[in-house]
Short mmCIF file of C-alpha atoms in Angstrom, two decimals:
data_model
loop_
_atom_site.label_atom_id
_atom_site.label_comp_id
_atom_site.label_asym_id
_atom_site.label_seq_id
_atom_site.Cartn_x
_atom_site.Cartn_y
_atom_site.Cartn_z
CA MET A 1 59.52 36.81 -22.21
CA ILE A 2 60.08 38.16 -25.90
CA ASP A 3 63.86 37.48 -26.86
CA THR A 4 64.44 40.64 -28.35
CA THR A 5 68.12 39.76 -29.91
CA LYS A 6 66.15 38.49 -32.69
CA TYR A 7 64.82 41.76 -33.39
CA VAL A 8 67.73 44.24 -32.71
CA GLY A 9 70.60 42.38 -32.39
CA PRO A 10 72.45 40.47 -29.43
CA LYS A 11 74.02 43.81 -27.71
CA TRP A 12 71.11 45.88 -27.56
CA GLY A 13 68.91 42.89 -27.22
CA GLY A 14 70.61 41.29 -24.53
CA VAL A 15 70.63 44.72 -22.64
CA ILE A 16 66.68 44.81 -23.20
CA ASN A 17 66.38 41.29 -21.95
CA ARG A 18 68.01 41.82 -18.83
CA PHE A 19 65.92 44.50 -18.24
CA MET A 20 62.82 42.79 -19.08
CA ALA A 21 63.93 39.95 -16.79
CA ASP A 22 64.54 42.88 -13.54
CA GLU A 23 68.19 42.16 -13.51
CA TYR A 24 68.87 45.88 -14.43
CA SER A 25 66.68 49.09 -13.52
CA LEU A 26 67.19 52.37 -14.15
CA SER A 27 68.12 52.70 -10.37
CA ASP A 28 71.26 50.94 -10.94
CA ILE A 29 72.89 53.22 -13.51
CA ASP A 30 75.25 56.25 -11.50
CA ALA A 31 74.46 59.33 -13.54
CA THR A 32 77.46 61.01 -12.21
CA ARG A 33 80.17 59.27 -13.92
CA TYR A 34 78.59 60.38 -17.13
CA VAL A 35 77.33 64.47 -16.38
CA GLY A 36 78.96 65.35 -13.23
CA THR A 37 77.91 65.20 -9.21
CA LYS A 38 75.76 67.50 -9.36
CA LEU A 39 73.44 67.25 -12.21
CA GLY A 40 74.04 63.23 -11.65
CA GLY A 41 73.42 63.50 -7.87
CA VAL A 42 69.55 65.11 -8.99
CA ILE A 43 69.26 62.51 -11.91
CA ASN A 44 70.15 59.34 -9.80
CA LYS A 45 67.49 60.85 -6.61
CA LEU A 46 64.66 60.79 -9.88
CA LEU A 47 66.14 57.16 -10.70
CA ASP A 48 65.62 55.72 -7.44
CA ASP A 49 62.20 53.63 -7.62
CA THR A 50 63.13 52.05 -3.80
CA PRO A 51 59.81 54.12 -2.71
CA SER A 52 57.34 52.49 -5.25
CA LYS A 53 58.89 48.78 -5.22
CA ASP A 54 55.76 47.82 -3.98
CA LEU A 55 53.48 48.55 -6.81
CA GLY A 56 55.45 46.20 -8.59
CA ILE A 57 55.99 48.22 -11.79
CA LYS A 58 58.23 46.94 -14.34
CA MET A 59 59.80 49.51 -16.85
CA VAL A 60 60.53 47.15 -19.75
CA THR A 61 57.85 45.39 -20.88
CA PRO A 62 56.33 43.99 -24.61
CA PHE A 63 53.83 46.66 -23.67
CA THR A 64 56.01 49.17 -23.11
CA LEU A 65 58.39 48.34 -26.22
CA VAL A 66 55.24 49.08 -28.18
CA LEU A 67 54.38 52.52 -26.71
CA VAL A 68 57.87 53.26 -27.43
CA ALA A 69 57.40 52.05 -31.46
CA LEU A 70 54.06 54.40 -31.55
CA ILE A 71 56.28 57.40 -29.94
CA GLY A 72 58.67 56.86 -32.12
CA LEU A 73 56.65 56.65 -35.33
CA ALA A 74 54.77 59.69 -33.77
CA ALA A 75 57.93 61.46 -33.85
CA VAL A 76 58.53 60.47 -37.40
CA VAL A 77 55.33 61.88 -38.38
CA ALA A 78 55.23 65.28 -36.54
CA ALA A 79 58.67 65.93 -38.11
CA TYR A 80 57.25 65.34 -41.36
CA ARG A 81 54.18 67.69 -40.51
CA LEU A 82 56.69 70.24 -39.56
CA ILE A 83 58.87 70.30 -42.89
CA PHE A 84 56.00 69.58 -45.49
CA GLY A 85 53.34 71.28 -44.36
CA ILE A 86 49.26 70.27 -42.77
CA GLY A 87 48.46 69.36 -46.20
CA ALA A 88 51.16 66.83 -46.86
CA ALA A 89 50.40 65.19 -43.59
CA SER A 90 46.58 64.87 -43.35
CA ASN A 91 43.53 64.73 -45.27
CA LEU A 92 42.54 68.26 -43.96
CA ASN A 93 41.27 70.86 -46.38
CA ASP A 94 39.50 74.19 -46.56
CA LEU A 95 35.90 72.52 -46.45
CA TRP A 96 36.99 70.47 -43.71
CA PRO A 97 39.70 72.26 -42.01
CA TRP A 98 39.46 70.53 -38.41
CA GLY A 99 39.53 66.56 -38.05
CA LEU A 100 41.12 63.95 -35.91
CA TRP A 101 43.20 65.90 -33.98
CA ILE A 102 40.75 68.76 -32.63
CA GLY A 103 38.08 66.59 -32.54
CA PHE A 104 39.65 63.49 -30.39
CA ASP A 105 43.04 64.73 -29.39
CA VAL A 106 41.92 68.38 -28.46
CA LEU A 107 38.38 68.43 -27.69
CA GLY A 108 38.51 64.77 -26.30
CA GLY A 109 41.83 65.27 -24.60
CA VAL A 110 40.85 68.43 -22.91
CA ALA A 111 37.65 66.78 -21.16
CA MET A 112 39.39 63.92 -20.23
CA ALA A 113 41.74 65.96 -18.23
CA ALA A 114 38.67 67.45 -16.11
CA GLY A 115 39.39 65.58 -13.12
CA ALA A 116 41.78 67.27 -11.76
CA PHE A 117 40.24 70.35 -11.42
CA LEU A 118 37.12 68.36 -9.71
CA ILE A 119 39.43 66.65 -7.27
CA ALA A 120 41.66 69.38 -6.79
CA GLY A 121 38.89 71.54 -5.72
CA ALA A 122 37.42 69.14 -3.55
CA VAL A 123 41.05 68.28 -1.79
CA TYR A 124 42.31 71.85 -1.54
CA ILE A 125 39.62 74.20 -1.64
CA LEU A 126 36.43 72.34 -0.23
CA ASN A 127 39.04 70.12 2.35
CA TRP A 128 36.96 66.68 1.27
CA LYS A 129 40.16 64.60 2.60
CA LYS A 130 39.22 61.07 1.74
CA TYR A 131 40.13 62.07 -2.32
CA LYS A 132 43.45 63.23 -1.35
CA CYS A 133 44.94 59.73 -2.09
CA ILE A 134 44.14 60.31 -5.93
CA ALA A 135 44.58 63.77 -6.01
CA ARG A 136 48.26 63.64 -7.56
CA ALA A 137 47.50 61.18 -10.38
CA SER A 138 44.52 63.06 -11.09
CA ILE A 139 46.42 66.23 -11.61
CA LEU A 140 48.97 64.23 -13.22
CA ASN A 141 46.13 62.75 -15.77
CA ALA A 142 44.94 66.47 -16.65
CA PHE A 143 48.93 67.20 -17.36
CA PHE A 144 49.35 65.07 -19.76
CA GLY A 145 45.67 65.70 -21.32
CA TYR A 146 46.75 69.04 -21.94
CA LEU A 147 49.69 68.46 -22.91
CA LEU A 148 48.60 66.21 -25.52
CA ALA A 149 45.82 68.84 -26.72
CA ALA A 150 48.42 71.45 -26.72
CA ILE A 151 50.62 69.57 -29.09
CA SER A 152 47.88 68.74 -31.35
CA ILE A 153 47.02 72.90 -31.59
CA THR A 154 50.33 73.76 -32.48
CA LEU A 155 50.42 70.72 -35.20
CA ASP A 156 46.63 71.26 -36.72
CA VAL A 157 47.39 75.24 -36.93
CA GLY A 158 48.83 76.10 -40.35
CA ARG A 159 51.89 78.14 -38.82
CA SER A 160 52.77 75.94 -36.38
CA PHE A 161 56.21 77.71 -35.80
CA VAL A 162 54.50 80.98 -34.83
CA ILE A 163 52.22 79.19 -32.32
CA TRP A 164 53.95 81.55 -29.99
CA HIS A 165 52.14 84.96 -31.00
CA PRO A 166 48.86 84.65 -28.99
CA LEU A 167 50.73 85.16 -26.25
CA VAL A 168 52.27 88.76 -27.22
CA MET A 169 49.93 89.50 -29.99
CA TRP A 170 46.11 89.19 -28.03
CA GLN A 171 42.99 89.24 -29.62
CA VAL A 172 40.43 89.69 -27.07
CA ASN A 173 37.47 89.53 -28.99
CA SER A 174 38.67 86.04 -30.31
CA ILE A 175 37.41 83.01 -28.69
CA MET A 176 40.72 81.27 -30.10
CA PHE A 177 42.83 83.67 -28.02
CA ILE A 178 40.75 82.68 -25.09
CA VAL A 179 41.37 78.88 -25.89
CA ALA A 180 44.88 79.36 -26.41
CA LEU A 181 45.34 81.79 -23.50
CA HIS A 182 43.33 79.10 -21.00
CA LEU A 183 45.71 76.35 -22.45
CA VAL A 184 48.77 77.91 -21.41
CA LEU A 185 47.93 78.96 -18.21
CA TYR A 186 46.06 76.01 -17.02
CA LEU A 187 48.93 73.77 -18.27
CA THR A 188 51.60 76.02 -16.57
CA THR A 189 49.09 75.54 -13.43
CA LEU A 190 49.16 71.71 -13.64
CA GLY A 191 53.00 71.57 -13.39
CA THR A 192 53.00 73.81 -10.79
CA GLU A 193 49.95 71.52 -8.62
CA SER A 194 52.33 68.39 -10.05
CA SER A 195 55.66 69.80 -8.87
CA PRO A 196 55.55 68.76 -5.07
CA MET A 197 56.14 64.89 -6.22
CA VAL A 198 59.46 66.23 -8.10
CA PHE A 199 60.22 68.44 -4.73
CA GLU A 200 59.74 65.33 -2.51
CA LYS A 201 61.59 63.32 -4.43
CA LEU A 202 64.59 65.68 -4.76
CA GLY A 203 64.06 66.56 -0.93
CA TRP A 204 64.06 70.13 -1.88
CA GLN A 205 62.29 71.56 1.36
CA ARG A 206 62.54 75.00 0.45
CA ALA A 207 60.83 74.83 -3.13
CA LEU A 208 58.13 72.26 -1.59
CA ASN A 209 57.49 74.50 1.25
CA PHE A 210 56.79 77.39 -1.34
CA VAL A 211 54.50 75.73 -3.57
CA SER A 212 52.38 74.07 -0.60
CA ARG A 213 52.11 78.03 0.61
CA ILE A 214 50.36 79.07 -3.13
CA MET A 215 48.90 75.75 -3.25
CA ILE A 216 45.29 76.95 -2.51
CA GLY A 217 45.41 79.95 -4.75
CA ALA A 218 47.15 77.68 -7.42
CA VAL A 219 43.93 75.41 -7.20
CA MET A 220 41.64 78.01 -7.16
CA PHE A 221 43.01 79.68 -10.27
CA GLY A 222 42.94 76.36 -12.02
CA VAL A 223 39.45 75.50 -11.23
CA ALA A 224 38.21 78.97 -12.48
CA LEU A 225 40.64 78.49 -15.85
CA SER A 226 38.98 74.64 -16.22
CA LEU A 227 35.27 76.38 -15.95
CA LEU A 228 36.22 78.76 -18.75
CA HIS A 229 37.99 76.53 -20.66
CA GLN A 230 35.61 73.51 -21.09
CA SER A 231 32.98 75.84 -21.91
CA SER A 232 35.09 78.28 -24.11
CA LEU A 233 35.83 74.80 -26.27
CA GLY A 234 32.18 74.27 -27.02
CA ALA A 235 31.90 78.19 -27.44
CA ASN A 236 34.23 77.51 -30.61
CA TYR A 237 31.25 76.31 -32.09
CA LEU A 238 28.75 78.95 -31.20
CA ILE A 239 30.15 80.27 -34.53
CA VAL A 240 29.47 77.77 -36.89
CA PRO A 241 25.54 77.65 -36.95
CA ALA A 242 25.17 76.90 -40.31
CA LYS A 243 27.51 74.07 -40.24
CA LEU A 244 27.05 72.80 -37.19
CA SER A 245 24.18 69.85 -37.38
CA PRO A 246 20.92 71.10 -35.08
CA ILE A 247 21.22 67.76 -33.34
CA TRP A 248 24.29 69.42 -31.62
CA TYR A 249 24.20 72.89 -32.13
CA SER A 250 22.85 74.85 -29.38
CA HIS A 251 23.37 78.23 -27.77
CA LEU A 252 23.91 76.51 -25.09
CA ILE A 253 26.54 74.15 -26.27
CA PRO A 254 29.34 75.93 -23.74
CA TYR A 255 27.27 74.52 -21.02
CA HIS A 256 26.90 71.18 -22.70
CA PHE A 257 30.57 70.50 -22.67
CA LEU A 258 31.22 71.78 -19.38
CA VAL A 259 28.43 69.32 -17.90
CA SER A 260 29.47 66.71 -20.12
CA ALA A 261 33.56 67.16 -19.27
CA ILE A 262 32.67 67.06 -15.70
CA MET A 263 30.77 63.84 -15.80
CA LEU A 264 33.77 62.69 -17.78
CA GLY A 265 35.94 64.00 -15.50
CA LEU A 266 35.12 61.72 -12.62
CA ALA A 267 34.63 58.44 -14.50
CA ILE A 268 38.28 59.14 -16.04
CA VAL A 269 39.56 59.88 -12.04
CA SER A 270 37.26 56.42 -11.16
CA PHE A 271 38.79 54.37 -13.92
CA GLU A 272 42.37 55.47 -13.56
CA THR A 273 41.90 54.68 -10.14
CA LEU A 274 40.52 51.22 -10.61
CA LEU A 275 42.85 50.56 -13.42
CA THR A 276 46.20 51.35 -11.53
CA GLY A 277 44.97 49.22 -8.63
CA LYS A 278 44.93 46.53 -10.87
CA VAL A 279 47.91 47.13 -12.94
CA PHE A 280 50.04 48.40 -10.14
CA ASN A 281 49.26 45.99 -7.34
CA HIS A 282 47.52 48.02 -4.76
CA LYS A 283 44.02 48.07 -3.57
CA PRO A 284 41.85 50.82 -4.54
CA PRO A 285 40.33 53.10 -2.17
CA ARG A 286 36.41 51.92 -2.18
CA ASP A 287 34.82 55.04 -0.42
CA VAL A 288 36.15 57.02 -2.59
CA VAL A 289 35.39 55.01 -6.21
CA GLU A 290 32.15 54.97 -4.99
CA GLY A 291 31.77 58.87 -4.23
CA LEU A 292 32.88 59.20 -7.60
CA ALA A 293 30.08 56.69 -8.77
CA ARG A 294 27.77 58.72 -7.11
CA GLY A 295 28.96 62.03 -8.70
CA VAL A 296 28.64 60.51 -11.96
CA MET A 297 25.32 60.21 -11.71
CA ILE A 298 24.22 63.33 -10.17
CA VAL A 299 26.02 65.65 -13.06
CA GLY A 300 24.96 62.77 -16.07
CA SER A 301 21.36 63.35 -14.88
CA VAL A 302 21.91 66.71 -15.09
CA TYR A 303 23.05 66.26 -18.55
CA LEU A 304 20.59 64.37 -19.88
CA VAL A 305 17.82 66.82 -18.92
CA MET A 306 19.93 69.38 -20.73
CA LYS A 307 20.31 67.41 -23.98
CA VAL A 308 16.80 66.20 -23.62
CA TRP A 309 15.32 69.75 -23.66
CA HIS A 310 17.69 70.68 -26.55
CA LEU A 311 16.00 68.42 -28.64
CA ALA A 312 12.60 69.27 -27.24
CA THR A 313 13.30 73.22 -28.00
CA GLY A 314 15.79 73.17 -30.90
CA PRO A 315 15.46 70.23 -33.94
CA GLY A 316 13.04 68.01 -32.12
CA VAL A 317 12.98 64.23 -31.27
CA GLY A 318 12.53 63.03 -34.93
CA ALA A 319 15.41 64.53 -35.89
CA VAL A 320 17.19 61.67 -34.09
CA LEU A 321 14.71 59.13 -34.85
CA ASP A 322 14.64 59.30 -38.88
CA GLY A 323 17.29 56.90 -39.51
CA SER A 324 19.90 59.09 -40.45
CA PHE A 325 23.72 58.92 -40.19
CA LEU A 326 24.07 61.64 -37.73
CA GLY A 327 20.65 60.67 -35.81
CA ASN A 328 22.23 56.98 -35.02
CA LEU A 329 25.40 58.50 -34.14
CA TYR A 330 23.38 60.61 -31.46
CA LEU A 331 21.46 58.00 -30.48
CA ILE A 332 24.43 55.64 -29.76
CA GLU A 333 26.24 58.24 -28.30
CA MET A 334 23.65 59.25 -25.46
CA THR A 335 23.20 55.33 -25.03
CA VAL A 336 26.30 54.54 -24.53
CA GLY A 337 27.74 57.46 -22.36
CA VAL A 338 24.36 58.66 -20.98
CA ILE A 339 21.10 56.54 -20.78
CA LEU A 340 23.34 53.12 -20.21
CA PRO A 341 25.31 54.24 -17.24
CA LEU A 342 22.30 56.07 -15.59
CA PHE A 343 20.47 52.81 -15.88
CA LEU A 344 23.08 50.93 -14.38
CA LEU A 345 24.16 53.56 -11.66
CA SER A 346 19.95 53.58 -10.32
CA PHE A 347 20.89 49.91 -8.67
CA ARG A 348 23.00 50.22 -5.25
CA SER A 349 24.32 47.08 -6.31
CA VAL A 350 26.00 48.49 -9.23
CA ARG A 351 27.18 51.78 -7.36
CA THR A 352 28.71 49.36 -4.51
CA ASN A 353 30.71 46.79 -6.99
CA LEU A 354 34.24 48.24 -8.00
CA ASP A 355 34.21 45.98 -11.05
CA ARG A 356 30.75 47.24 -12.16
CA ILE A 357 31.39 50.77 -11.77
CA PHE A 358 34.61 50.04 -13.74
CA VAL A 359 32.14 48.83 -16.66
CA VAL A 360 30.43 51.90 -16.02
CA ASP A 361 33.50 54.34 -16.39
CA ILE A 362 33.96 52.86 -19.91
CA LEU A 363 30.86 53.75 -21.20
CA VAL A 364 30.73 57.10 -19.82
CA ILE A 365 34.18 57.66 -21.34
CA LEU A 366 33.13 56.36 -24.78
CA GLY A 367 29.81 58.30 -24.60
CA VAL A 368 31.84 61.82 -24.30
CA LEU A 369 34.79 60.88 -26.24
CA MET A 370 32.09 59.83 -29.36
CA ASN A 371 30.17 63.24 -28.40
CA ARG A 372 33.44 65.13 -29.10
CA MET A 373 33.89 63.57 -32.08
CA ASP A 374 30.48 64.27 -33.49
CA VAL A 375 30.61 67.49 -32.34
CA GLY A 376 34.31 68.03 -34.11
CA VAL A 377 33.81 66.07 -37.01
CA PHE A 378 30.69 64.13 -37.90
CA GLY A 379 28.23 67.24 -37.01
CA VAL A 380 29.83 69.17 -39.75
CA SER A 381 29.71 66.40 -42.25
CA GLU A 382 26.42 67.61 -44.16
CA PHE A 383 27.34 70.90 -44.61
CA ALA A 384 30.78 69.97 -45.94
CA SER A 385 29.60 67.52 -48.16
CA ARG A 386 26.96 69.74 -49.76
CA SER A 387 30.33 71.99 -50.51
CA GLY A 388 31.94 69.48 -51.92
CA GLY A 389 34.19 68.60 -49.26
CA ASP A 390 35.46 65.00 -48.00
CA TYR A 391 37.69 63.68 -44.89
CA PHE A 392 38.97 60.93 -43.69
CA PRO A 393 41.85 60.91 -41.11
CA SER A 394 44.99 59.66 -42.95
CA MET A 395 47.28 57.40 -41.85
CA MET A 396 49.45 59.82 -40.73
CA GLU A 397 46.96 61.60 -38.34
CA THR A 398 45.82 57.94 -36.87
CA THR A 399 49.51 57.23 -36.22
CA LEU A 400 50.46 60.88 -34.43
CA THR A 401 47.30 60.49 -32.42
CA MET A 402 48.03 57.30 -31.27
CA GLY A 403 51.69 57.91 -30.67
CA MET A 404 50.61 60.88 -28.45
CA ILE A 405 48.11 58.42 -26.34
CA ALA A 406 51.36 55.96 -26.01
CA PHE A 407 53.35 59.11 -24.69
CA ALA A 408 50.64 59.94 -22.10
CA ILE A 409 50.54 56.31 -20.64
CA LEU A 410 54.02 56.19 -20.60
CA GLY A 411 54.54 59.01 -18.99
CA PHE A 412 52.03 58.27 -16.42
CA LYS A 413 53.75 54.98 -15.63
CA LEU A 414 57.50 56.43 -15.79
CA CYS A 415 55.91 58.85 -12.85
CA ALA A 416 54.30 55.85 -10.98
CA LYS A 417 57.49 53.82 -10.80
CA TYR A 418 59.91 57.21 -10.08
CA LEU A 419 57.80 59.74 -8.20
CA PRO A 420 55.54 59.17 -5.14
CA LEU A 421 52.28 59.75 -7.07
CA PHE A 422 50.26 57.55 -4.94
CA PRO A 423 50.48 58.41 -1.00
CA GLU A 424 50.69 55.78 1.01
CA SER A 425 47.12 55.72 2.55
CA HIS A 426 46.65 54.67 -1.40
CA HIS A 427 48.55 51.73 -1.51
#
């Protein structure tokens, strides 16, 4: 175990060391002594980790400290960006206005959140009960994904302090307005879908009953929003046919975004289920993971056909086989994220082996995230370079992105420890 007294002094280091040794936990703190009986009682209930003891989650670990450090650095960068402007914090410019924050945080983050509407729809609308054990984790993962996207958009727009304007100044003919409205509405919907965990923990039965009554309606609303939102992110690029490389530009790009997001959503839910099983000391539900693998195979096949059709009717196969930088990126993206996973999943021995499915999930995640970076950043490089533009993410951009990923991981870990995230059937 790391002796943190060497780094933060004997007083705070001693406290951290005792937390790391499990001598203390947050549930040992009586919040009523500091914030009063009423609010303190609520906090005490939230910090009671008794129901999740069997998961063996230790909050204060070296990994957690690294996450906290990254979040702290990102907070400093965010404050710097808000004070001194986006030009001072990033390498973005008028010729290259969208970079890492849009390509990875927004396009990638939202795509990774697609698993929520799929699992929620399967459980609450189609009544596929076997997926209920992963519904809460999937929805929570999506909540953090959309939160990451919302923060990135706020920091990426020129005037962050008026980010709320689209809510009251409607521009119904703008695709950006549609994206903003979907983001706000779906983030609210995800919060509603996640709220039963909090109400259960606090014992607020009336609030829990109310949310239970509106849950199916909320899920249906969320599914509709997600279908529109995932495709509208791709629709953003319909207005830049001269900027985006024809390798990725297509009038069908909204559908490319939607189908690839569904494939990624299924893979990320499977990945998350297997990973939490390894980390949080519980057995992953085999039938659920195998079902998700079949879903990835079916949706991935559809996506592959769409991409082949695009090449055949658009730029031609030669455009990706000419040895160019963009052609090679496309080949890597498709090989890693689509062709290799489909080849592996064609074997029953892979579809029924959880470790091999885990590898396939990682390939799909990498491939689709690379697709979003290709479309959002690399795909416009030829146009921007011809116009004299150049871009490489600044250290601050990278730090902020890493900090937000750390925030999502730490937030998920906190919820796993202090909220009923995994039903008993999943233990």
